[in-house]
XYZ file of C-alpha atoms in Angstrom:
672
model
C 13.214 14.147 2.186
C 13.228 10.407 1.548
C 9.928 9.507 -0.157
C 10.265 5.725 -0.376
C 8.078 4.965 2.652
C 5.090 5.557 0.369
C 6.164 2.746 -1.985
C 5.178 -0.941 -1.911
C 8.331 -2.545 -3.322
C 10.262 -4.368 -0.559
C 13.508 -3.215 -2.163
C 12.483 0.440 -2.114
C 11.180 0.086 1.421
C 14.577 -1.286 2.489
C 15.942 2.186 1.625
C 13.103 4.195 3.163
C 15.145 5.071 6.268
C 18.334 6.044 4.440
C 19.423 9.662 5.050
C 19.423 10.145 1.270
C 16.442 11.971 -0.234
C 15.444 8.996 -2.391
C 12.510 9.262 -4.769
C 10.840 6.611 -6.937
C 10.915 6.713 -10.755
C 7.943 8.893 -11.704
C 7.241 11.510 -14.399
C 6.961 14.272 -11.812
C 10.389 13.386 -10.390
C 11.975 13.537 -13.832
C 10.289 16.904 -14.384
C 11.699 18.114 -11.056
C 15.240 17.411 -12.289
C 14.611 19.510 -15.381
C 13.037 22.357 -13.402
C 15.882 22.425 -10.857
C 18.520 21.743 -13.532
C 20.115 19.003 -11.429
C 21.968 15.832 -12.297
C 20.087 12.625 -11.567
C 21.399 9.526 -9.803
C 19.520 6.357 -10.747
C 20.431 3.463 -8.448
C 18.962 0.123 -9.502
C 18.801 -3.143 -7.557
C 16.414 -5.718 -6.146
C 15.576 -7.087 -2.720
C 17.443 -10.406 -3.026
C 20.662 -8.761 -4.296
C 23.556 -9.348 -1.873
C 25.859 -6.582 -3.148
C 22.959 -4.128 -3.212
C 22.687 -4.646 0.541
C 26.435 -4.190 0.952
C 26.472 -0.869 -0.893
C 23.461 0.324 1.059
C 25.194 -0.390 4.371
C 28.523 1.128 3.300
C 27.241 4.193 1.458
C 23.514 4.812 1.405
C 23.162 4.620 5.195
C 26.081 7.040 5.597
C 25.487 10.716 6.408
C 28.618 11.888 4.589
C 27.420 10.231 1.386
C 23.922 11.595 1.919
C 25.253 15.147 2.244
C 26.839 14.987 -1.217
C 23.866 13.306 -2.902
C 21.242 15.514 -1.273
C 23.072 18.738 -2.054
C 23.637 18.225 -5.759
C 21.506 15.395 -7.151
C 17.961 14.172 -7.642
C 18.363 10.615 -6.327
C 16.054 7.914 -7.696
C 15.899 4.346 -6.363
C 14.597 1.739 -8.817
C 13.510 -1.827 -8.170
C 14.633 -3.478 -11.407
C 11.849 -6.038 -11.054
C 9.186 -3.334 -10.952
C 10.799 -1.249 -13.695
C 12.641 -3.585 -16.088
C 12.365 -0.873 -18.754
C 14.472 1.587 -16.753
C 16.931 -1.142 -15.825
C 17.365 -2.360 -19.401
C 17.872 1.092 -20.881
C 20.529 2.212 -18.435
C 22.163 -1.221 -18.266
C 22.959 -0.775 -21.959
C 24.676 2.497 -21.069
C 26.704 0.902 -18.266
C 27.767 -1.964 -20.520
C 28.884 0.491 -23.201
C 30.845 2.538 -20.672
C 32.417 -0.299 -18.651
C 32.060 -3.459 -20.792
C 30.268 -5.143 -17.907
C 27.043 -4.953 -15.971
C 25.288 -6.200 -12.859
C 23.574 -5.023 -9.711
C 23.614 -2.732 -7.923
C 23.703 -0.517 -11.001
C 24.361 3.183 -10.502
C 24.039 5.726 -13.301
C 24.323 9.509 -13.399
C 22.061 11.285 -15.879
C 21.749 14.796 -17.234
C 18.529 16.518 -16.148
C 16.810 15.303 -19.341
C 17.575 11.655 -18.541
C 20.532 11.011 -20.867
C 23.273 8.980 -19.129
C 26.808 10.351 -18.754
C 28.435 7.988 -16.239
C 27.724 4.648 -14.610
C 28.899 1.421 -13.040
C 27.902 -1.208 -10.515
C 29.182 -1.515 -6.932
C 31.312 1.307 -5.507
C 32.992 1.686 -2.149
C 32.123 4.780 -0.119
C 35.248 6.863 -0.827
C 35.161 6.168 -4.557
C 31.443 6.931 -4.705
C 31.813 10.306 -2.954
C 34.839 11.323 -5.009
C 33.151 10.428 -8.287
C 29.940 12.290 -7.470
C 31.884 15.411 -6.499
C 33.905 15.279 -9.727
C 30.776 14.852 -11.829
C 29.063 17.776 -10.125
C 32.141 19.965 -10.692
C 32.193 18.959 -14.357
C 28.476 19.729 -14.648
C 29.211 23.288 -13.480
C 32.496 23.943 -15.309
C 32.416 21.650 -18.338
C 28.804 20.952 -19.149
C 29.468 21.072 -22.888
C 31.755 18.052 -22.547
C 29.045 16.170 -20.667
C 26.499 17.065 -23.325
C 28.798 15.856 -26.120
C 29.432 12.581 -24.321
C 25.700 12.092 -23.679
C 24.962 12.494 -27.403
C 27.552 9.860 -28.356
C 26.483 7.460 -25.614
C 22.830 7.724 -26.605
C 23.786 6.970 -30.211
C 25.531 3.846 -28.947
C 22.477 2.793 -26.951
C 20.258 3.172 -30.017
C 22.750 1.226 -32.134
C 22.409 -1.733 -29.750
C 18.754 -2.009 -30.766
C 19.595 -2.425 -34.447
C 19.715 -5.911 -35.940
C 21.894 -6.841 -38.916
C 19.859 -6.875 -42.136
C 18.670 -10.227 -43.436
C 19.635 -10.446 -47.092
C 17.992 -13.830 -47.674
C 14.992 -13.675 -49.980
C 12.967 -16.120 -47.938
C 12.903 -17.586 -44.468
C 15.440 -20.411 -44.241
C 14.314 -23.984 -43.706
C 14.706 -25.263 -40.105
C 17.436 -27.614 -41.363
C 19.698 -24.541 -41.106
C 19.479 -24.873 -37.308
C 21.908 -27.824 -37.368
C 25.193 -25.872 -37.743
C 24.068 -23.483 -35.000
C 23.524 -26.376 -32.594
C 26.868 -27.912 -33.578
C 28.570 -24.610 -32.731
C 26.594 -24.423 -29.493
C 27.700 -27.922 -28.435
C 31.338 -26.816 -28.276
C 30.544 -24.955 -25.047
C 28.942 -27.960 -23.277
C 30.346 -29.335 -20.009
C 30.198 -33.098 -20.424
C 31.147 -33.801 -16.805
C 28.524 -31.796 -14.929
C 26.214 -30.496 -17.643
C 25.505 -26.884 -18.434
C 28.216 -24.773 -19.968
C 31.927 -25.164 -19.303
C 32.269 -21.987 -17.297
C 31.490 -20.459 -13.933
C 29.265 -19.009 -12.702
C 26.676 -21.404 -14.091
C 23.182 -20.136 -14.785
C 20.442 -22.678 -15.437
C 18.972 -21.159 -18.635
C 15.869 -23.431 -18.672
C 14.717 -22.378 -22.143
C 18.050 -23.535 -23.592
C 17.496 -27.082 -22.381
C 13.840 -27.187 -23.372
C 14.923 -26.389 -26.917
C 17.907 -28.769 -26.923
C 15.733 -31.604 -25.630
C 13.132 -30.878 -28.287
C 15.713 -30.559 -31.065
C 17.433 -33.771 -29.985
C 14.089 -35.566 -30.004
C 12.958 -34.263 -33.397
C 16.305 -34.895 -35.076
C 17.058 -38.179 -33.330
C 20.305 -36.766 -31.905
C 20.908 -38.976 -28.878
C 23.985 -36.982 -27.864
C 21.810 -33.898 -27.247
C 19.268 -35.898 -25.271
C 22.069 -37.372 -23.155
C 23.529 -33.920 -22.530
C 20.174 -32.475 -21.514
C 19.540 -35.344 -19.109
C 23.049 -35.004 -17.690
C 22.439 -31.305 -17.068
C 19.036 -31.780 -15.450
C 20.306 -34.614 -13.265
C 23.373 -32.711 -12.087
C 21.316 -29.585 -11.365
C 18.859 -31.668 -9.317
C 21.697 -33.345 -7.393
C 23.593 -30.111 -6.837
C 23.583 -27.658 -3.975
C 21.826 -25.379 -6.443
C 18.652 -27.372 -5.720
C 17.400 -27.307 -2.153
C 16.716 -30.998 -1.678
C 15.506 -30.355 1.881
C 12.955 -27.602 1.328
C 12.588 -27.527 -2.451
C 13.277 -24.872 -5.036
C 16.311 -23.778 -7.035
C 18.698 -20.949 -6.252
C 19.544 -18.426 -8.945
C 22.885 -19.805 -10.151
C 25.959 -21.768 -9.126
C 29.216 -19.933 -8.437
C 31.256 -23.008 -9.437
C 31.401 -25.533 -12.291
C 29.712 -28.329 -10.322
C 26.297 -26.789 -9.522
C 27.530 -27.038 -5.922
C 27.572 -23.678 -4.135
C 24.759 -21.421 -5.283
C 24.145 -17.734 -5.053
C 21.480 -18.584 -2.518
C 18.643 -16.292 -3.583
C 15.577 -18.145 -4.892
C 13.657 -16.405 -7.660
C 10.086 -17.182 -8.717
C 10.890 -16.905 -12.438
C 13.639 -19.554 -12.208
C 11.432 -22.018 -10.401
C 8.486 -21.510 -12.735
C 10.591 -22.161 -15.828
C 12.372 -25.095 -14.199
C 9.067 -26.701 -13.279
C 8.126 -26.538 -16.969
C 11.528 -27.915 -17.993
C 11.449 -30.835 -15.558
C 7.834 -31.576 -16.480
C 8.814 -31.899 -20.144
C 11.841 -34.013 -19.208
C 9.676 -36.279 -17.047
C 7.320 -36.823 -19.973
C 10.288 -37.613 -22.233
C 12.146 -39.966 -19.889
C 9.908 -41.098 -17.036
C 12.831 -40.367 -14.684
C 11.440 -40.299 -11.135
C 14.139 -37.813 -10.101
C 12.493 -35.240 -12.348
C 9.114 -35.901 -10.775
C 10.703 -35.476 -7.337
C 12.075 -32.084 -8.422
C 8.585 -31.007 -9.506
C 7.089 -32.120 -6.190
C 9.743 -30.405 -4.071
C 9.609 -27.207 -6.121
C 5.855 -27.135 -5.621
C 6.374 -27.609 -1.871
C 8.645 -24.556 -1.727
C 6.351 -22.382 -3.853
C 3.222 -23.447 -1.969
C 4.826 -23.088 1.471
C 6.892 -19.939 1.038
C 5.887 -18.000 -2.094
C 2.097 -18.365 -2.397
C -0.306 -15.799 -0.956
C -3.713 -16.755 0.457
C -5.404 -15.408 -2.705
C -3.344 -17.516 -5.106
C -0.701 -14.962 -6.089
C 2.980 -15.850 -6.121
C 5.574 -13.744 -4.320
C 8.805 -12.805 -6.078
C 11.830 -14.112 -4.198
C 13.648 -15.344 -1.147
C 16.776 -13.385 -0.214
C 20.296 -14.850 -0.418
C 21.086 -13.603 3.094
C 19.682 -14.606 6.462
C 20.589 -14.143 10.112
C 22.866 -16.605 11.886
C 22.193 -17.724 15.443
C 24.576 -14.991 16.619
C 22.582 -12.315 14.808
C 24.875 -11.685 11.840
C 23.467 -11.612 8.326
C 25.297 -13.996 6.010
C 24.712 -15.347 2.541
C 23.607 -18.988 2.674
C 23.345 -19.129 6.475
C 19.919 -20.764 6.259
C 21.063 -23.630 4.032
C 24.529 -24.792 5.130
C 25.542 -27.363 7.750
C 28.445 -28.050 10.071
C 29.639 -31.665 10.177
C 29.211 -32.062 13.934
C 25.640 -30.784 13.795
C 24.866 -33.378 11.118
C 26.463 -36.125 13.228
C 24.374 -35.108 16.227
C 21.180 -35.100 14.177
C 21.706 -38.260 12.151
C 23.472 -40.481 14.660
C 24.333 -43.892 13.211
C 23.013 -42.857 9.779
C 25.631 -40.119 9.413
C 28.178 -42.287 7.581
C 25.713 -43.196 4.833
C 24.370 -39.649 4.709
C 27.929 -38.326 4.321
C 28.505 -40.579 1.309
C 25.197 -39.666 -0.348
C 25.574 -35.900 0.143
C 29.379 -35.572 0.057
C 30.133 -34.385 3.566
C 33.755 -34.491 2.526
C 36.277 -32.342 0.706
C 34.092 -32.199 -2.421
C 31.024 -30.962 -0.513
C 32.915 -28.491 1.695
C 32.170 -24.804 1.171
C 33.902 -22.510 3.691
C 34.184 -21.724 7.415
C 33.419 -25.309 8.403
C 30.175 -25.321 6.378
C 28.944 -27.930 3.905
C 26.458 -27.580 1.058
C 24.676 -30.848 0.268
C 25.514 -32.239 -3.180
C 24.878 -35.683 -4.642
C 27.279 -37.018 -7.269
C 26.085 -40.605 -7.763
C 22.728 -42.140 -8.608
C 20.705 -43.461 -5.707
C 20.694 -46.912 -7.333
C 24.526 -47.019 -7.354
C 24.760 -45.806 -3.769
C 22.265 -48.422 -2.601
C 24.413 -51.174 -4.118
C 27.466 -49.745 -2.364
C 25.605 -49.867 0.960
C 24.220 -53.374 0.305
C 20.591 -52.250 0.534
C 17.776 -51.839 -1.975
C 17.137 -48.602 -3.821
C 13.738 -48.385 -2.145
C 15.292 -48.585 1.325
C 17.810 -45.853 0.513
C 15.112 -43.637 -0.979
C 13.117 -44.034 2.221
C 16.208 -43.211 4.285
C 16.849 -40.093 2.186
C 13.257 -38.953 2.684
C 13.603 -39.413 6.452
C 16.928 -37.561 6.554
C 15.546 -34.667 4.553
C 12.470 -34.459 6.763
C 14.677 -34.436 9.875
C 16.918 -31.701 8.477
C 13.914 -29.687 7.322
C 12.450 -29.749 10.839
C 15.789 -28.641 12.290
C 16.278 -25.948 9.650
C 12.852 -24.466 10.367
C 14.272 -23.356 13.738
C 16.652 -20.993 11.908
C 15.954 -17.454 10.756
C 14.484 -17.655 7.270
C 15.755 -15.519 4.387
C 13.940 -12.280 3.690
C 10.843 -12.482 1.529
C 10.169 -10.175 -1.407
C 6.397 -10.287 -1.261
C 5.525 -8.089 -4.208
C 3.596 -9.801 -7.003
C 4.860 -9.368 -10.567
C 2.552 -10.223 -13.455
C 5.059 -11.806 -15.837
C 6.711 -13.861 -13.100
C 3.320 -15.064 -11.882
C 2.468 -16.102 -15.433
C 5.752 -18.017 -15.725
C 4.950 -19.900 -12.525
C 1.363 -20.421 -13.652
C 2.678 -22.071 -16.826
C 5.047 -24.168 -14.740
C 2.095 -25.504 -12.785
C 0.060 -26.124 -15.947
C 2.966 -28.028 -17.471
C 3.438 -30.027 -14.258
C -0.234 -30.983 -14.376
C 0.114 -32.117 -17.979
C 3.071 -34.328 -17.091
C 1.693 -35.849 -13.882
C -2.128 -35.326 -13.944
C -1.833 -34.350 -10.256
C -4.769 -32.047 -9.530
C -2.797 -30.053 -6.946
C -0.849 -28.415 -9.772
C -3.971 -27.563 -11.750
C -5.531 -26.034 -8.644
C -2.496 -23.778 -8.160
C -2.526 -22.767 -11.832
C -6.227 -21.929 -11.839
C -5.979 -20.012 -8.563
C -3.224 -17.858 -9.991
C -4.985 -17.347 -13.321
C -8.064 -16.047 -11.532
C -5.859 -13.745 -9.435
C -4.288 -12.270 -12.572
C -7.703 -11.700 -14.141
C -9.228 -10.226 -10.977
C -6.369 -8.087 -9.659
C -3.845 -7.462 -12.438
C -6.033 -7.004 -15.527
C -7.629 -3.573 -15.523
C -11.169 -3.165 -16.797
C -9.967 -0.748 -19.509
C -7.860 -3.533 -21.046
C -4.288 -3.186 -19.851
C -2.367 -5.322 -17.389
C -0.721 -3.934 -14.290
C 2.920 -4.797 -13.608
C 2.947 -5.227 -9.844
C 0.623 -5.790 -6.891
C 1.010 -5.521 -3.128
C -1.185 -4.641 -0.154
C -4.274 -4.546 -2.364
C -2.688 -2.045 -4.776
C -1.967 -2.789 -8.430
C 0.293 -0.241 -10.112
C 2.684 0.504 -13.001
C 1.243 -0.320 -16.409
C 2.402 -3.669 -17.683
C 5.312 -4.195 -20.045
C 5.451 -6.450 -23.087
C 6.807 -9.322 -21.005
C 3.674 -9.207 -18.823
C 1.377 -9.629 -21.825
C 3.551 -12.188 -23.597
C 4.037 -14.520 -20.627
C 0.421 -14.233 -19.485
C -0.882 -15.079 -22.949
C 1.542 -18.007 -23.140
C 0.440 -19.289 -19.729
C -3.246 -18.985 -20.621
C -2.701 -21.069 -23.772
C -1.109 -23.788 -21.650
C -3.937 -23.593 -19.100
C -6.478 -23.927 -21.906
C -4.700 -27.085 -23.077
C -5.067 -28.507 -19.552
C -8.743 -27.712 -19.111
C -10.169 -27.147 -22.627
C -11.919 -24.137 -21.097
C -11.924 -21.820 -24.118
C -12.084 -18.635 -22.074
C -8.350 -18.996 -21.358
C -7.580 -19.210 -25.062
C -9.799 -16.217 -25.790
C -8.073 -14.295 -22.992
C -4.708 -15.141 -24.580
C -5.973 -13.744 -27.882
C -7.299 -10.611 -26.178
C -3.931 -9.908 -24.536
C -2.139 -10.533 -27.819
C -4.430 -8.149 -29.680
C -3.776 -5.501 -27.021
C -0.043 -6.029 -27.513
C -0.349 -5.617 -31.275
C -2.269 -2.384 -30.825
C -0.121 -0.780 -28.113
C 3.383 -2.275 -28.361
C 3.954 -3.248 -32.003
C 6.250 -0.976 -34.022
C 5.374 -1.601 -37.677
C 8.554 0.135 -38.866
C 10.890 -1.941 -36.696
C 8.599 -4.978 -37.097
C 9.175 -5.781 -33.425
C 7.346 -5.008 -30.204
C 8.562 -2.209 -27.950
C 9.127 -3.252 -24.339
C 6.905 -0.393 -23.147
C 3.626 0.823 -24.587
C 4.710 3.110 -27.395
C 2.442 5.974 -26.334
C 3.631 5.839 -22.710
C 7.396 5.550 -23.144
C 9.268 7.892 -20.735
C 12.768 6.694 -21.566
C 15.551 8.379 -23.523
C 15.767 5.437 -25.946
C 13.245 2.798 -27.008
C 13.899 -0.747 -25.843
C 13.239 -3.811 -27.990
C 14.025 -6.958 -26.026
C 15.127 -9.620 -28.516
C 17.876 -11.751 -26.935
C 16.832 -14.639 -24.703
C 18.465 -14.691 -21.299
C 17.590 -16.396 -18.015
C 14.059 -15.381 -19.012
C 13.283 -15.595 -22.745
C 13.044 -12.242 -24.528
C 9.563 -10.750 -24.534
C 9.665 -10.511 -28.347
C 10.502 -14.200 -28.695
C 7.697 -15.145 -26.288
C 5.079 -13.043 -28.090
C 6.301 -14.400 -31.447
C 5.759 -17.980 -30.260
C 2.328 -17.002 -28.915
C 1.380 -15.354 -32.203
C 2.359 -18.431 -34.181
C 0.280 -20.767 -31.995
C -2.710 -18.446 -32.142
C -2.325 -18.057 -35.922
C -3.038 -21.770 -36.258
C -5.845 -21.972 -33.712
C -7.606 -18.830 -34.979
C -6.658 -19.211 -38.654
C -5.161 -15.721 -38.499
C -2.735 -14.926 -41.312
C -1.752 -11.581 -39.743
C -0.536 -13.263 -36.559
C 1.554 -15.665 -38.626
C 2.990 -12.865 -40.764
C 4.070 -10.790 -37.754
C 5.654 -13.792 -36.007
C 7.576 -14.969 -39.051
C 8.729 -11.456 -39.979
C 10.283 -11.230 -36.534
C 11.930 -14.628 -36.894
C 13.211 -13.742 -40.363
C 14.935 -10.643 -39.002
C 16.399 -12.480 -36.021
C 18.141 -15.281 -37.916
C 21.234 -13.259 -39.013
C 21.834 -12.275 -35.369
C 22.023 -15.851 -34.072
C 25.791 -15.989 -33.713
C 25.687 -17.496 -30.207
C 22.617 -19.760 -30.144
C 22.218 -19.896 -26.358
C 20.849 -16.330 -26.536
C 18.221 -17.286 -29.129
C 16.831 -20.632 -27.980
C 13.237 -19.440 -27.880
C 13.569 -18.067 -31.420
C 15.025 -21.439 -32.437
C 11.961 -23.060 -30.900
C 9.752 -20.956 -33.163
C 11.932 -21.772 -36.164
C 11.589 -25.490 -35.379
C 7.806 -25.057 -35.444
C 8.176 -24.654 -39.213
C 9.586 -28.185 -39.510
C 7.730 -30.663 -41.695
C 7.424 -32.839 -38.568
C 5.168 -30.367 -36.786
C 1.525 -31.301 -36.438
C -1.681 -30.211 -34.738
C -4.273 -32.270 -32.886
C -7.922 -31.470 -32.248
C -9.735 -33.605 -29.656
C -13.495 -33.064 -29.867
C -16.238 -34.631 -27.781
C -17.999 -34.489 -24.416
C -15.200 -36.552 -22.832
C -12.383 -34.617 -24.493
C -11.269 -32.923 -21.267
C -10.637 -36.287 -19.632
C -9.004 -37.816 -22.688
C -6.728 -34.807 -23.201
C -4.899 -35.817 -20.020
C -3.523 -38.887 -21.776
C -2.450 -36.765 -24.753
C -0.815 -34.101 -22.591
C 1.216 -36.700 -20.694
C 2.988 -37.735 -23.915
C 6.251 -36.019 -24.876
C 5.299 -34.543 -28.246
C 6.874 -31.054 -28.416
C 6.180 -30.903 -32.156
C 2.399 -31.082 -31.650
C 0.027 -28.179 -30.953
C -2.848 -29.617 -28.920
C -6.371 -28.206 -28.820
C -9.781 -29.582 -27.999
C -13.384 -28.883 -27.093
C -16.254 -30.478 -25.174
C -18.949 -28.600 -27.121
C -19.560 -26.643 -30.302
C -16.633 -24.251 -30.483
C -16.072 -20.683 -31.671
C -12.365 -21.390 -32.213
C -11.766 -21.624 -35.995
C -9.453 -24.661 -35.681
C -12.224 -26.555 -33.853
C -15.321 -25.344 -35.678
C -17.667 -28.008 -37.081
C -15.627 -30.788 -35.493
C -17.757 -31.484 -32.433
C -20.226 -34.341 -32.809
C -22.533 -35.131 -29.918
C -22.107 -38.530 -28.244
C -18.761 -39.155 -29.933
C -15.083 -38.488 -29.323
C -13.059 -37.679 -32.417
C -9.345 -37.017 -32.981
C -8.216 -34.867 -35.905
C -4.512 -34.970 -36.799
C -3.497 -32.036 -38.994
C -0.355 -30.857 -40.739
C 0.380 -27.892 -43.002
C -3.245 -26.723 -42.783
C -4.591 -30.087 -43.951
C -6.175 -32.735 -41.731
C -6.421 -36.506 -41.891
C -9.754 -38.239 -41.624
C -10.786 -38.253 -37.971
C -10.386 -41.336 -35.794
C -12.199 -42.299 -32.621
C -9.190 -44.191 -31.242
C -6.686 -42.336 -29.045
C -3.855 -44.825 -29.701
C -4.310 -44.421 -33.452
C -4.201 -40.634 -33.078
C -1.030 -40.747 -30.974
C 0.648 -43.044 -33.510
C -0.327 -40.672 -36.320
C 1.328 -37.806 -34.439
C 4.674 -39.545 -34.202
C 7.304 -39.401 -36.912
């Protein structure tokens, strides 16, 4: 029978009424396959995945398909967001077999879990035929399957191996320059991002490029980063009406998105735009932060401060059909009826023309010129046009609220919550708006209360009062990183100590001293056929790169040589692999931390928490900020607090200048 009704994942629950005897990924299910000597189907997707829904409707709701699967296979449905370990392991197999990947992902395994066949989306007839052929081969030619499984597993394990680093020492950060020069050849100088479609946002890429451009004085990189952030904010990718970014753009112009909205994108983009606002003062970036917050607060925040995972790409039309993007797009006549005499100006601002047209009479709003330029064209002031835009967007938001909203994935994932938490902390640093700090603190308390077990480990997911699935490395790495940022906002040292506690747990349970990297799963609990070491940065930075950055920060604040050694050993081994830098931007960030320009600042005094706001609002990505309002147990801050005074200590290479009591002097000393 189908067992998914007992699950909490919205994606698994979507399949709970399928005629297929779906089970969730559990040790007892894997043991059942061995005991019954049956092939296993692992079908992986997520709730906001459009083609996952298509394959469900075409195949998994079909009785003919169910008859084949139920007769011969143990069928396991996996939410890739709940079980990124399962997804990553078998995605490697699919990529080796087909040279491509994606979701839905469907893999057939031998009873012991070794993959023998796989792919992504399949039509019904092809799916049935393939499953029947595989079952026949399992009966008549099992030796061939076994031989193939051995070779495929060898290939999967080979993917985890890094090329050896034959350098005697860690290279100086000046060696980053040729990597960035190679990287720049892929830039799109018309619309930002990379000169290809689809276009993913890759926030960590632009955080690094902005930082590198700033520290090296490379104006071209700063211009490119600002071009990219501006075009993304103007594009249909960003929901200017209701806030929040979609997952990616299907075209070169950031125009038509794949309309699903993911928490992890919006958390990282809030951090990115916060840093860019500090660097440039561009009010567009502040507007993006405000609108993103509106979406998260309105649609993805639970009453207890947790953040939900996603909004679906699909929603129902007025005629009851489910279509991708139905919630967001507009017909020209509807806009004319709503806007009246303002339509002509609106159409110029948001390209209700051939450029802004999508399909089937629908338009996706996209801006291609600065508001200041458009105001001149209309013969009005920028302020008047900005006010008009705000009124138009409010009017369209009210109208859009009458539509059927996209489906909500309301499970809570620890790492994604931490990413959003950090986004809010970074937004608070950039703007000093208390609403962002309140959201960050509310979420941090939720993580501590609901997702951090009393025995020491984190849980991966939470829903309906139930926390389950032991956390993966990414949960620890991102939570520690977020807590460091929250500490820098508040100077409440418990957040820094929590970050250290999570890092120490990771070192004890995830670190492989032979590989000198962290396993994605706790080493003692790994159920998979091959270990997974996540090292390449993607739309979310690799968990190993995140924990390496965390270790390096904590090594300075806690004067911990072991943390530094582990972090730099990882970096040392990664450098030979950096052939396409966009997949290593978070490692490059760590490498840049070794620059002679990097400094640390300690702010100590009863008023330090108030003064730190001014420091945090400065764009100084090369500075590690810490502070205390009392005698501190943190080694970097010990013996630096003096009652009734406020002192600033600027440090570099483990040596500190004489303290100053003047914030402007300290900020000047931090610059280069």
